[in-house]
Short mmCIF file of C-alpha atoms (C1' of nucleotides) in Angstrom, two decimals:
data_model
loop_
_atom_site.label_atom_id
_atom_site.label_comp_id
_atom_site.label_asym_id
_atom_site.label_seq_id
_atom_site.Cartn_x
_atom_site.Cartn_y
_atom_site.Cartn_z
CA UNK A 158 107.24 112.44 98.27
CA UNK A 159 104.10 111.72 96.49
CA UNK A 160 106.20 110.26 93.68
CA UNK A 161 103.66 108.21 91.86
CA UNK A 162 100.13 109.43 91.90
CA UNK A 163 97.82 106.63 92.75
CA UNK A 164 94.44 106.77 91.25
CA UNK A 165 95.41 109.18 88.55
CA UNK A 166 94.08 106.60 86.14
CA UNK A 167 93.77 102.91 85.79
CA UNK A 168 97.21 101.52 85.28
CA UNK A 169 97.89 100.24 81.83
CA UNK A 170 98.76 96.92 83.39
CA UNK A 171 95.13 96.06 83.92
CA UNK A 172 94.13 97.15 80.49
CA UNK A 173 96.91 95.14 78.98
CA UNK A 174 95.75 92.08 80.87
CA UNK A 175 92.18 92.54 79.70
CA UNK A 176 93.32 92.98 76.13
CA UNK A 177 95.35 89.81 76.12
CA UNK A 178 92.58 87.82 77.77
CA UNK A 179 90.17 89.17 75.22
CA UNK A 180 92.44 87.90 72.48
CA UNK A 181 92.18 84.38 73.77
CA UNK A 182 90.43 82.32 71.07
CA UNK A 183 87.29 80.47 71.96
CA UNK A 184 87.97 76.98 73.19
CA UNK A 185 91.44 77.93 74.38
CA UNK A 186 92.86 78.87 77.73
CA UNK A 187 96.00 80.41 79.11
CA UNK A 188 97.77 80.82 82.38
CA UNK A 189 98.34 83.88 84.52
CA UNK A 190 102.09 83.51 84.22
CA UNK A 191 101.89 83.42 80.44
CA UNK A 192 99.98 86.70 80.37
CA UNK A 193 102.22 88.28 82.94
CA UNK A 194 105.26 87.23 81.02
CA UNK A 195 103.80 88.50 77.79
CA UNK A 196 103.30 91.87 79.41
CA UNK A 197 106.92 91.74 80.41
CA UNK A 198 106.13 91.51 84.08
CA UNK A 199 106.95 87.90 84.61
CA UNK A 200 106.52 87.02 88.26
CA UNK A 201 103.50 89.23 88.66
CA UNK A 202 101.22 86.39 87.81
CA UNK A 203 99.28 87.13 90.94
CA UNK A 204 98.68 90.60 89.69
CA UNK A 205 97.06 89.15 86.60
CA UNK A 206 94.59 87.34 88.83
CA UNK A 207 93.99 90.57 90.65
CA UNK A 208 93.19 92.30 87.42
CA UNK A 209 90.79 89.48 86.61
CA UNK A 210 88.98 90.24 89.82
CA UNK A 211 88.21 93.67 88.46
CA UNK A 212 87.33 92.21 85.08
CA UNK A 213 83.93 91.37 86.51
CA UNK A 214 81.43 93.21 84.39
CA UNK A 215 83.89 93.71 81.59
CA UNK A 216 84.21 91.87 78.31
CA UNK A 217 87.04 89.85 79.72
CA UNK A 218 86.60 86.07 79.53
CA UNK A 219 88.28 85.39 82.81
CA UNK A 220 87.00 81.82 82.65
CA UNK A 221 89.59 81.23 79.94
CA UNK A 222 92.38 82.00 82.34
CA UNK A 223 93.47 79.23 84.66
CA UNK A 224 96.52 78.54 86.73
CA UNK A 225 99.61 76.74 85.52
CA UNK A 226 98.14 73.41 86.58
CA UNK A 227 95.05 73.92 84.45
CA UNK A 228 93.03 74.11 87.65
CA UNK A 229 90.12 76.53 87.87
CA UNK A 230 91.51 78.41 90.83
CA UNK A 231 89.42 81.49 90.18
CA UNK A 232 86.12 79.67 89.84
CA UNK A 233 85.28 80.70 93.36
CA UNK A 234 85.52 84.34 92.44
CA UNK A 235 82.88 84.05 89.75
CA UNK A 236 79.26 84.85 90.29
CA UNK A 237 78.88 81.11 90.58
CA UNK A 238 81.71 78.58 90.79
CA UNK A 239 79.90 76.44 88.29
CA UNK A 240 79.69 79.29 85.83
CA UNK A 241 83.37 78.99 84.94
CA UNK A 242 83.13 75.31 84.16
CA UNK A 243 80.02 75.80 82.10
CA UNK A 244 81.58 78.55 80.10
CA UNK A 245 84.66 76.49 79.39
CA UNK A 246 82.67 73.43 78.45
CA UNK A 247 80.41 75.60 76.37
CA UNK A 248 83.43 76.63 74.37
CA UNK A 249 84.63 73.09 73.88
CA UNK A 250 87.00 72.88 76.80
CA UNK A 251 86.68 69.74 78.83
CA UNK A 252 86.67 70.38 82.55
CA UNK A 253 86.88 67.49 84.97
CA UNK A 254 87.10 67.85 88.71
CA UNK A 255 87.56 71.63 88.37
CA UNK A 256 90.50 70.89 86.17
CA UNK A 257 91.03 71.37 82.45
CA UNK A 258 91.68 68.16 80.55
CA UNK A 259 94.16 68.30 77.71
CA UNK A 260 95.26 71.54 79.26
CA UNK A 261 98.38 71.58 77.14
CA UNK A 262 96.30 70.99 74.03
CA UNK A 263 94.02 73.95 74.65
CA UNK A 264 96.75 76.07 76.07
CA UNK A 265 97.07 79.38 74.25
CA UNK A 266 100.40 81.13 74.58
CA UNK A 267 100.14 84.86 73.72
CA UNK A 268 103.87 85.09 73.15
CA UNK A 269 103.62 82.47 70.43
CA UNK A 270 100.10 82.98 69.07
CA UNK A 271 100.48 86.73 68.93
CA UNK A 272 103.75 86.23 67.15
CA UNK A 273 106.58 87.20 69.39
"C1'" DT B 68 104.19 106.76 104.36
"C1'" DT B 69 104.49 101.56 105.66
"C1'" DT B 70 102.42 96.99 105.72
"C1'" DC B 71 99.69 93.14 103.92
"C1'" DT B 72 97.56 90.50 100.99
"C1'" DG B 73 96.68 87.98 96.73
"C1'" DA B 74 92.14 84.04 90.84
"C1'" DC B 75 100.53 82.51 90.84
"C1'" DT B 76 104.95 80.06 89.81
"C1'" DC B 77 108.97 77.44 90.50
"C1'" DG B 78 112.30 74.97 92.97
"C1'" DA B 79 113.60 71.91 96.60
"C1'" DA B 80 112.78 68.04 100.16
"C1'" DC C 139 104.81 60.69 93.17
"C1'" DT C 140 103.34 64.66 96.87
"C1'" DT C 141 104.08 68.53 99.92
"C1'" DC C 142 106.34 72.85 101.57
"C1'" DG C 143 108.57 77.25 101.19
"C1'" DA C 144 110.15 81.40 99.19
"C1'" DG C 145 109.87 84.94 95.41
"C1'" DC C 146 107.63 88.27 92.84
"C1'" DC C 147 104.76 92.66 91.43
"C1'" DA C 148 101.23 95.87 92.09
"C1'" DG C 149 97.31 97.73 94.35
"C1'" DA C 150 94.47 98.66 98.69
"C1'" DA C 151 94.04 99.80 103.92
#
DNA sequence: TTTCTGACTCGAA
DNA sequence: CTTCGAGCCAGAA
């Protein structure tokens, strides 16, 4: 029966995602899978993106989160698709054709950077 | 309660 | 090299 109460409170999962994204240094980016894995829920990369959707209005730099290919998949979910590119370029990230150049160079792994 | 979808990822053809 | 399919978790209808 009722088991888990839905809506009792925002799941910690979302907060954890926001926290990690917030820790992303300026000029760096990370992938959904990296965050999901850091949270211990590897495979729920899609969930991370879902959390990002709610991050609108929060202090979460969702523009620093891209897919594994370095492609700005979530750009369409921003107020303006161009906003994501501008933000990234504004931070020193080179974006070409909706894709992050030197993706591996600017990649920020929470598991490593946070010291796992 | 069940069912579906999703800003993903990886492996295989 | 590109393209396709299946897996995965969690929330919303």
